[in-house]
Coordinates of C-alpha atoms in Angstrom, one line a residue:
M66 CA 35.7 -4.2 -0.7
R67 CA 37.9 -4.1 2.5
D68 CA 40.8 -2.8 0.5
K69 CA 38.6 0.0 -0.9
H70 CA 37.6 1.0 2.6
Q71 CA 41.2 0.9 3.8
K72 CA 42.3 3.1 0.9
S73 CA 39.4 5.5 1.6
N74 CA 40.3 5.7 5.3
M75 CA 44.0 6.2 4.4
F76 CA 42.9 9.1 2.1
F77 CA 40.8 10.9 4.7
K78 CA 43.5 10.4 7.4
A79 CA 46.1 11.8 5.0
K80 CA 43.8 14.7 4.2
N81 CA 43.3 15.4 7.9
R82 CA 47.1 15.3 8.5
K83 CA 47.6 17.7 5.6
S84 CA 45.0 20.1 7.1
T85 CA 46.6 19.9 10.5
V86 CA 50.1 20.4 9.2
S87 CA 49.0 23.4 7.1
L88 CA 47.4 25.0 10.2
A89 CA 50.5 24.3 12.3
L90 CA 52.8 25.8 9.7
A91 CA 50.7 28.9 9.5
I92 CA 50.8 29.3 13.3
A93 CA 54.5 28.6 13.4
M94 CA 55.2 31.2 10.7
G95 CA 52.9 33.7 12.4
L96 CA 54.1 33.5 15.9
P97 CA 57.7 34.9 15.3
M98 CA 56.2 37.7 13.3
V99 CA 53.8 38.5 16.1
A100 CA 56.7 38.5 18.6
Q101 CA 58.7 40.9 16.4
A102 CA 55.9 43.2 15.6
N103 CA 55.8 46.5 17.6
D104 CA 52.6 47.7 16.0
S105 CA 49.4 46.4 17.6
E106 CA 47.6 46.7 14.3
E107 CA 50.0 44.3 12.7
V108 CA 49.5 41.8 15.5
K109 CA 45.7 42.0 15.0
K110 CA 46.1 41.4 11.2
L111 CA 48.3 38.4 11.8
Q112 CA 45.8 37.0 14.3
Q113 CA 43.0 37.6 11.8
Q114 CA 44.9 35.7 9.1
V115 CA 45.5 32.7 11.3
E116 CA 41.8 32.6 12.3
E117 CA 40.7 32.8 8.6
L118 CA 43.1 30.0 7.8
S119 CA 41.7 27.9 10.7
R120 CA 38.1 28.4 9.4
A121 CA 39.1 27.4 5.9
V122 CA 40.7 24.2 7.2
A123 CA 37.5 23.5 9.2
K124 CA 35.4 24.0 6.0
M125 CA 37.6 21.6 4.2
D126 CA 36.8 19.0 6.8
Q127 CA 33.1 19.6 6.4
A128 CA 33.1 19.3 2.6
P129 CA 30.2 17.2 1.2
R130 CA 30.9 13.6 -0.1
V131 CA 30.6 13.3 -3.8
K132 CA 30.2 9.9 -5.7
T133 CA 30.0 9.4 -9.5
K134 CA 30.2 5.6 -9.6
G135 CA 28.2 4.0 -12.5
G136 CA 27.6 7.3 -14.3
G137 CA 25.2 8.8 -11.7
L138 CA 25.9 11.5 -9.2
E139 CA 25.5 11.5 -5.4
V140 CA 26.3 14.4 -3.1
E141 CA 25.8 14.1 0.6
S142 CA 26.6 16.4 3.5
K143 CA 29.1 15.1 6.1
D144 CA 26.3 14.8 8.7
G145 CA 24.0 13.0 6.3
N146 CA 21.1 15.3 6.8
K147 CA 21.2 16.8 3.3
S148 CA 21.7 14.9 0.0
F149 CA 21.2 15.1 -3.8
E150 CA 21.3 12.3 -6.3
M151 CA 20.8 11.9 -10.1
G152 CA 20.6 8.6 -11.9
G153 CA 18.4 6.4 -14.1
R154 CA 17.9 3.2 -15.9
F155 CA 18.0 1.9 -19.5
Q156 CA 16.2 -1.3 -20.5
L157 CA 16.4 -2.5 -24.1
D158 CA 14.1 -5.4 -25.0
Y159 CA 13.8 -7.8 -27.8
N160 CA 10.6 -9.9 -28.3
R161 CA 9.9 -12.7 -30.7
F162 CA 6.4 -14.2 -30.6
D163 CA 3.8 -16.2 -32.5
G164 CA 0.4 -17.9 -32.2
A165 CA -2.2 -16.3 -29.9
Y166 CA 0.1 -13.3 -29.3
N167 CA -0.1 -12.5 -33.1
A168 CA -3.5 -14.0 -33.8
K169 CA -4.6 -11.1 -36.0
N170 CA -1.8 -12.0 -38.4
D171 CA -2.8 -15.7 -38.5
G172 CA -0.3 -16.5 -35.7
A173 CA 2.8 -15.8 -37.8
T174 CA 6.1 -15.1 -36.1
A175 CA 6.7 -11.5 -35.3
S176 CA 9.6 -9.7 -33.6
D177 CA 10.4 -6.3 -32.2
L178 CA 13.4 -4.4 -30.6
F179 CA 12.5 -1.4 -28.5
P180 CA 13.5 0.6 -25.4
R181 CA 11.2 -0.7 -22.6
R182 CA 12.2 2.0 -20.2
I183 CA 14.5 5.0 -20.4
R184 CA 14.2 6.7 -17.1
T185 CA 16.1 9.4 -15.3
Y186 CA 15.5 10.7 -11.8
V187 CA 16.6 13.4 -9.4
E188 CA 16.0 13.1 -5.7
G189 CA 17.2 14.9 -2.6
Q190 CA 16.6 15.4 1.1
A191 CA 16.9 18.2 3.6
D192 CA 16.4 17.1 7.3
N193 CA 12.9 15.6 7.5
W194 CA 11.8 16.3 3.9
D195 CA 12.8 14.5 0.7
Y196 CA 11.6 14.5 -2.9
K197 CA 12.0 12.4 -6.0
L198 CA 11.2 13.1 -9.7
L199 CA 11.2 10.2 -12.2
L200 CA 10.9 10.9 -15.9
D201 CA 10.4 8.3 -18.7
F202 CA 11.5 8.9 -22.3
S203 CA 10.9 5.5 -23.8
E204 CA 7.7 6.5 -25.6
D205 CA 7.3 9.2 -28.3
K206 CA 7.3 11.9 -25.7
G207 CA 8.5 12.3 -22.1
E208 CA 6.3 11.5 -19.2
I209 CA 6.4 12.2 -15.5
T210 CA 6.3 8.7 -14.0
L211 CA 6.7 9.7 -10.4
A212 CA 6.7 13.1 -8.6
R213 CA 6.9 12.6 -4.8
L214 CA 7.3 14.8 -1.8
R215 CA 7.7 13.1 1.5
Y216 CA 7.8 14.1 5.2
K217 CA 9.6 11.8 7.8
G218 CA 9.7 14.0 10.8
F219 CA 7.1 12.4 13.1
E220 CA 8.8 10.7 16.0
N221 CA 7.4 7.1 16.3
G222 CA 4.8 8.1 13.7
P223 CA 4.0 7.5 10.0
T224 CA 5.8 8.9 6.9
I225 CA 3.6 11.0 4.7
K226 CA 4.0 11.3 1.0
L227 CA 2.0 13.0 -1.7
G228 CA 2.2 13.7 -5.5
K229 CA 2.3 11.1 -8.2
I230 CA 3.1 8.0 -6.2
R231 CA 2.7 4.2 -6.3
E232 CA -0.5 2.8 -4.9
D233 CA 0.2 0.1 -2.3
I234 CA -1.2 -2.8 -4.5
S235 CA 0.6 -6.1 -5.1
L236 CA 4.1 -7.1 -4.0
E237 CA 5.2 -7.7 -7.6
A238 CA 3.7 -4.3 -8.8
L239 CA 5.4 -2.4 -5.9
T240 CA 8.8 -4.1 -6.6
S241 CA 10.7 -1.8 -9.0
S242 CA 11.1 -3.0 -12.6
K243 CA 14.9 -2.8 -11.9
H244 CA 14.5 -5.8 -9.5
I245 CA 11.7 -8.0 -10.7
T246 CA 12.6 -11.6 -11.4
A247 CA 11.1 -11.9 -14.9
I248 CA 11.2 -9.4 -17.8
S249 CA 7.4 -8.7 -17.5
R250 CA 5.3 -8.7 -14.4
P251 CA 2.6 -11.4 -14.1
M252 CA -0.9 -10.7 -15.4
V253 CA -2.6 -10.3 -12.0
A254 CA -0.2 -7.5 -11.0
N255 CA -0.8 -5.6 -14.3
V256 CA -4.6 -6.0 -14.0
M257 CA -4.9 -4.9 -10.4
S258 CA -2.3 -2.1 -10.1
P259 CA -2.6 1.3 -11.6
Y260 CA 1.0 1.8 -10.6
F261 CA 1.6 5.6 -10.2
K262 CA -1.4 7.9 -9.4
Y263 CA -1.8 11.4 -8.0
G264 CA -2.7 11.2 -4.3
T265 CA -1.4 11.0 -0.8
S266 CA -0.6 8.2 1.6
A267 CA 0.8 7.4 5.1
Y268 CA 2.9 4.4 6.0
Q269 CA 4.9 3.1 8.9
Y270 CA 7.2 0.1 9.6
F271 CA 7.8 -1.5 13.0
E272 CA 11.3 -3.0 13.0
S273 CA 10.8 -5.1 16.1
T274 CA 7.8 -7.0 14.8
G275 CA 8.2 -6.7 11.0
L276 CA 4.8 -5.2 10.6
R277 CA 4.1 -2.4 8.1
Y278 CA 0.9 -0.6 7.1
A279 CA 0.1 1.9 4.4
I280 CA -3.1 3.7 3.6
G281 CA -3.8 6.3 0.9
A282 CA -6.4 8.1 -1.3
Y283 CA -5.8 8.6 -5.0
K284 CA -7.2 10.1 -8.1
G285 CA -9.2 7.5 -10.2
G286 CA -9.2 7.0 -14.0
S287 CA -6.8 4.0 -14.4
F288 CA -9.2 1.4 -15.5
G289 CA -11.9 3.5 -17.2
T290 CA -12.3 6.2 -19.7
D291 CA -11.5 9.6 -18.0
G292 CA -11.6 9.2 -14.2
Q293 CA -14.6 11.5 -13.8
D294 CA -18.3 10.8 -13.1
E295 CA -21.1 12.0 -15.3
N296 CA -21.1 15.4 -13.5
G297 CA -17.4 15.9 -14.2
D298 CA -16.4 15.3 -10.5
M299 CA -13.1 13.5 -9.9
N300 CA -13.4 9.8 -9.0
L301 CA -11.3 8.7 -5.9
S302 CA -9.8 5.4 -4.7
V303 CA -8.9 4.4 -1.2
T304 CA -6.2 1.7 -0.9
G305 CA -4.5 0.0 2.0
R306 CA -1.8 -2.6 2.5
L307 CA -0.6 -4.6 5.5
T308 CA 2.6 -6.7 5.5
W309 CA 4.3 -8.8 8.1
S310 CA 7.9 -10.2 7.9
P311 CA 8.5 -12.3 11.0
I312 CA 11.8 -13.3 9.5
H313 CA 13.8 -10.6 7.7
T314 CA 17.5 -11.3 8.1
K315 CA 20.3 -11.5 5.4
G316 CA 19.6 -14.5 3.3
K317 CA 16.4 -15.5 5.1
T318 CA 12.9 -13.9 4.6
L319 CA 9.4 -14.8 5.4
H320 CA 6.8 -12.3 4.1
F321 CA 3.0 -12.2 4.3
G322 CA 0.8 -9.4 3.0
A323 CA -2.7 -8.4 2.2
W324 CA -4.1 -5.3 0.5
G325 CA -7.5 -3.9 -0.5
S326 CA -8.8 -1.0 -2.7
Q327 CA -12.2 0.6 -3.1
R328 CA -12.4 2.4 -6.4
D329 CA -15.2 4.8 -7.6
M330 CA -15.8 4.6 -11.3
G331 CA -18.7 7.1 -11.7
G332 CA -20.1 5.4 -14.7
D333 CA -16.8 5.1 -16.6
V334 CA -16.7 2.3 -19.2
L335 CA -14.3 -0.4 -17.9
S336 CA -11.4 -0.8 -20.3
E337 CA -11.7 -4.1 -22.2
N338 CA -8.0 -5.0 -22.4
F339 CA -7.1 -5.9 -18.8
A340 CA -3.5 -6.9 -19.6
R341 CA -1.1 -8.4 -22.1
G342 CA -0.1 -12.0 -21.9
E343 CA 3.1 -11.0 -20.2
V344 CA 4.8 -10.0 -23.5
R345 CA 5.1 -6.4 -24.5
N346 CA 4.1 -4.9 -28.0
T347 CA 2.2 -8.0 -29.2
N348 CA -0.6 -8.0 -31.7
V349 CA -3.3 -9.2 -29.2
R350 CA -3.8 -8.5 -25.5
L351 CA -4.9 -11.9 -24.2
V352 CA -6.6 -10.8 -21.0
N353 CA -9.9 -9.4 -22.2
Y354 CA -13.2 -9.4 -20.2
A355 CA -15.3 -8.1 -23.2
A356 CA -14.1 -10.6 -25.8
G357 CA -17.2 -12.3 -27.2
G358 CA -19.5 -9.6 -25.6
E359 CA -19.5 -5.9 -24.7
T360 CA -17.9 -3.4 -22.5
F361 CA -20.1 -1.8 -19.8
S362 CA -20.2 1.2 -17.4
V363 CA -19.2 0.7 -13.8
D364 CA -20.3 2.3 -10.6
N365 CA -17.5 1.1 -8.4
M366 CA -15.0 -1.7 -8.0
T367 CA -13.5 -3.6 -5.0
Q368 CA -10.1 -5.2 -5.3
Y369 CA -8.1 -7.2 -2.8
G370 CA -5.2 -9.5 -2.8
F371 CA -2.9 -11.8 -0.7
E372 CA 0.9 -12.1 -0.9
F373 CA 3.5 -14.6 0.2
A374 CA 7.3 -14.7 -0.2
G375 CA 10.0 -16.8 1.3
V376 CA 13.8 -16.7 0.9
Y377 CA 16.2 -19.3 2.1
G378 CA 19.7 -18.6 0.9
P379 CA 19.8 -18.8 -2.9
L380 CA 16.2 -20.2 -3.1
S381 CA 13.1 -18.0 -3.2
L382 CA 9.4 -18.6 -3.6
Q383 CA 6.8 -15.9 -4.2
G384 CA 3.1 -15.9 -5.0
E385 CA -0.1 -13.8 -5.0
Y386 CA -3.8 -14.2 -5.4
S387 CA -6.1 -11.2 -6.2
V388 CA -9.8 -10.6 -6.9
R389 CA -11.6 -7.7 -8.7
D390 CA -15.4 -7.4 -7.9
V391 CA -17.2 -5.1 -10.3
N392 CA -20.4 -3.3 -9.5
A393 CA -21.8 -2.2 -12.8
M394 CA -24.3 0.6 -13.5
E395 CA -26.7 -2.1 -14.6
S396 CA -26.7 -4.9 -12.1
F397 CA -26.9 -7.8 -14.6
N398 CA -23.3 -6.8 -15.7
D399 CA -21.9 -7.3 -12.1
S400 CA -18.8 -9.5 -12.4
S401 CA -15.9 -10.9 -10.5
Y402 CA -12.5 -11.7 -11.9
D403 CA -9.4 -13.3 -10.2
G404 CA -5.9 -14.4 -10.9
Y405 CA -2.7 -15.7 -9.3
Y406 CA 1.0 -16.5 -9.9
V407 CA 3.7 -18.5 -8.3
T408 CA 7.4 -17.9 -8.9
A409 CA 10.4 -20.0 -7.8
S410 CA 13.9 -18.8 -8.4
Y411 CA 17.4 -20.0 -7.5
F412 CA 20.8 -18.3 -7.6
L413 CA 23.4 -20.8 -9.0
T414 CA 26.2 -18.6 -7.6
G415 CA 24.9 -18.4 -4.0
E416 CA 23.3 -15.0 -3.8
S417 CA 20.0 -14.2 -2.1
R418 CA 17.2 -11.9 -3.0
V419 CA 17.3 -8.7 -0.8
Y420 CA 14.2 -7.9 1.2
K421 CA 13.5 -4.3 2.0
K422 CA 11.5 -3.0 5.0
R423 CA 8.9 -1.4 2.7
G424 CA 7.8 -5.0 1.8
V425 CA 9.4 -5.4 -1.6
F426 CA 12.6 -7.0 -3.0
N427 CA 15.8 -5.7 -4.5
S428 CA 18.4 -7.4 -6.6
P429 CA 21.5 -8.8 -4.9
T430 CA 25.1 -7.8 -5.4
P431 CA 27.1 -10.5 -7.1
I432 CA 29.4 -12.3 -4.6
A433 CA 32.2 -12.9 -7.2
D434 CA 33.8 -10.6 -9.7
S435 CA 32.6 -13.0 -12.4
G436 CA 28.9 -12.0 -11.7
A437 CA 25.8 -13.9 -10.6
W438 CA 23.4 -16.4 -12.3
E439 CA 19.7 -16.8 -11.5
V440 CA 17.2 -19.2 -12.9
F441 CA 13.4 -19.2 -12.4
A442 CA 10.1 -20.6 -13.4
R443 CA 6.6 -19.0 -13.0
I444 CA 3.1 -20.1 -13.6
S445 CA 0.5 -17.4 -14.0
Q446 CA -3.3 -17.3 -14.6
F447 CA -6.0 -14.7 -14.9
D448 CA -9.7 -15.4 -15.3
A449 CA -11.5 -12.5 -16.9
T450 CA -14.7 -14.4 -17.8
S451 CA -18.4 -14.0 -17.0
D452 CA -21.1 -16.5 -18.2
T453 CA -21.0 -15.3 -21.8
Q454 CA -17.8 -13.4 -22.5
G455 CA -14.1 -12.9 -21.6
T456 CA -11.0 -15.0 -21.6
V457 CA -9.0 -17.2 -19.2
T458 CA -5.3 -16.8 -19.9
E459 CA -2.5 -19.1 -18.6
V460 CA 1.2 -18.4 -19.0
L461 CA 4.2 -20.5 -18.1
T462 CA 7.5 -18.6 -18.0
V463 CA 11.0 -19.9 -17.6
G464 CA 14.1 -17.8 -17.6
T465 CA 17.6 -16.9 -16.6
T466 CA 19.4 -13.7 -15.6
Y467 CA 23.1 -12.9 -15.5
Y468 CA 24.1 -10.1 -13.2
L469 CA 27.4 -8.8 -14.5
N470 CA 27.5 -6.4 -11.5
K471 CA 25.1 -4.2 -9.5
K472 CA 24.5 -2.0 -12.5
I473 CA 24.3 -4.3 -15.5
K474 CA 22.3 -7.5 -16.1
F475 CA 21.1 -9.6 -19.0
M476 CA 17.8 -11.4 -19.0
A477 CA 16.2 -14.1 -21.3
N478 CA 12.7 -15.5 -20.8
Y479 CA 10.7 -18.1 -22.7
L480 CA 6.9 -18.0 -22.4
I481 CA 4.1 -20.5 -23.3
S482 CA 0.5 -19.2 -23.2
D483 CA -2.9 -20.7 -23.5
V484 CA -6.2 -18.8 -24.0
S485 CA -9.7 -20.2 -23.3
G486 CA -13.1 -19.1 -22.2
P487 CA -16.3 -18.0 -23.9
G488 CA -14.7 -15.1 -25.7
A489 CA -11.5 -16.8 -26.8
E490 CA -12.7 -17.6 -30.3
E491 CA -13.6 -14.0 -31.1
L492 CA -10.2 -12.8 -29.7
V493 CA -7.8 -15.3 -31.1
G494 CA -9.9 -17.6 -33.4
E495 CA -8.6 -21.2 -33.4
I496 CA -5.1 -20.1 -32.4
T497 CA -5.5 -20.6 -28.7
D498 CA -1.8 -21.0 -27.7
G499 CA 1.3 -18.9 -28.3
N500 CA 5.0 -18.8 -27.7
A501 CA 7.4 -16.0 -27.0
L502 CA 11.1 -15.4 -26.5
T503 CA 12.0 -12.2 -24.7
A504 CA 15.4 -10.7 -23.8
R505 CA 16.6 -7.6 -22.0
V506 CA 19.8 -5.6 -21.4
Q507 CA 19.6 -3.4 -18.3
Y508 CA 22.0 -0.7 -17.2
L509 CA 21.5 1.4 -14.1
F510 CA 23.3 4.8 -13.6

């Protein structure tokens, strides 16, 4: 890396010397002609040419920086106040599963190969404003995943963003899919977070204390039928998150967080399939509150959760616990569901997870040219039961990730699941456990 910086500095020094020499030659050539010229108009023309050449050299020194490393594109003005960037990600997944995951086919082994995410983005900034547009092409048709406009001009004040943005729910849900430890997020994150919704929010980070807050209002409709009440009025959600990182240095992190969300449902029917059992494209979704019973209409929901994460060199520990309290249109359907996960990971090659001031994690850059190896284990549970219906799902995941470089990584996970509860028999019959092998190739550009 040092050699690259030295070469870069040598290049710019050489470029500056070339510019200076060009200007000096122009002046040296012009002065004798000025001295010999008798016509004042000729003198003025020569002076004008020298001035134009000087301006051209100055513009060369102010040229924007352009990077194309990894197949993306980055353009930045020399002062750093304006920039434009294009890039994306490609994630190709392979799944092989049996048992409860494929209960509708008598638990037989099934497999699938599919693009989990094919996303491209454009983003840019001009002074205190920036924007980002993220498109996903992994399904049958393209989808706007994120469309964000942000203002950062308040001195000692919050940043404001609006558009289709992430709700501030769950550390794992807020961490980009590019950087999560396992191939799939834990059940509790997928149950609680709607991920990207149209709305607006404000947030602020205090470097000296490690405190960060975020508060926002968003359009509803993530967990019900259409996101409108019986009169056709739009449902709204209000969500806030507070995090504290008393330690946030390179290789050492201590993170605490709490979030809450009040969500109007307006009589929408709560979707029965809360989440998959942490494997994509399976025959059965294992987290189901209506199994063995019925779905019901909801007036509003309250959700809240607690987060913890610690990093000490190559070792990291992360966990969350979250609750969903449901106020149904008919009070006898009122319910409460909860879940948790705990993940431990270790880098065999000495790297550390990278903590970001927005209260999430990024992947590390491999120390050696040979890449980096990470191993992890996670226990995850979600209880979606009431007295007479629903399931309790537990999943144990172990896995390894090889980071070839910052752009390319290979992942392999093995999952063991168990389903119980009053609705388990209707959902999966007598096949109450399942196994899955999942793999991923990821390329960032």
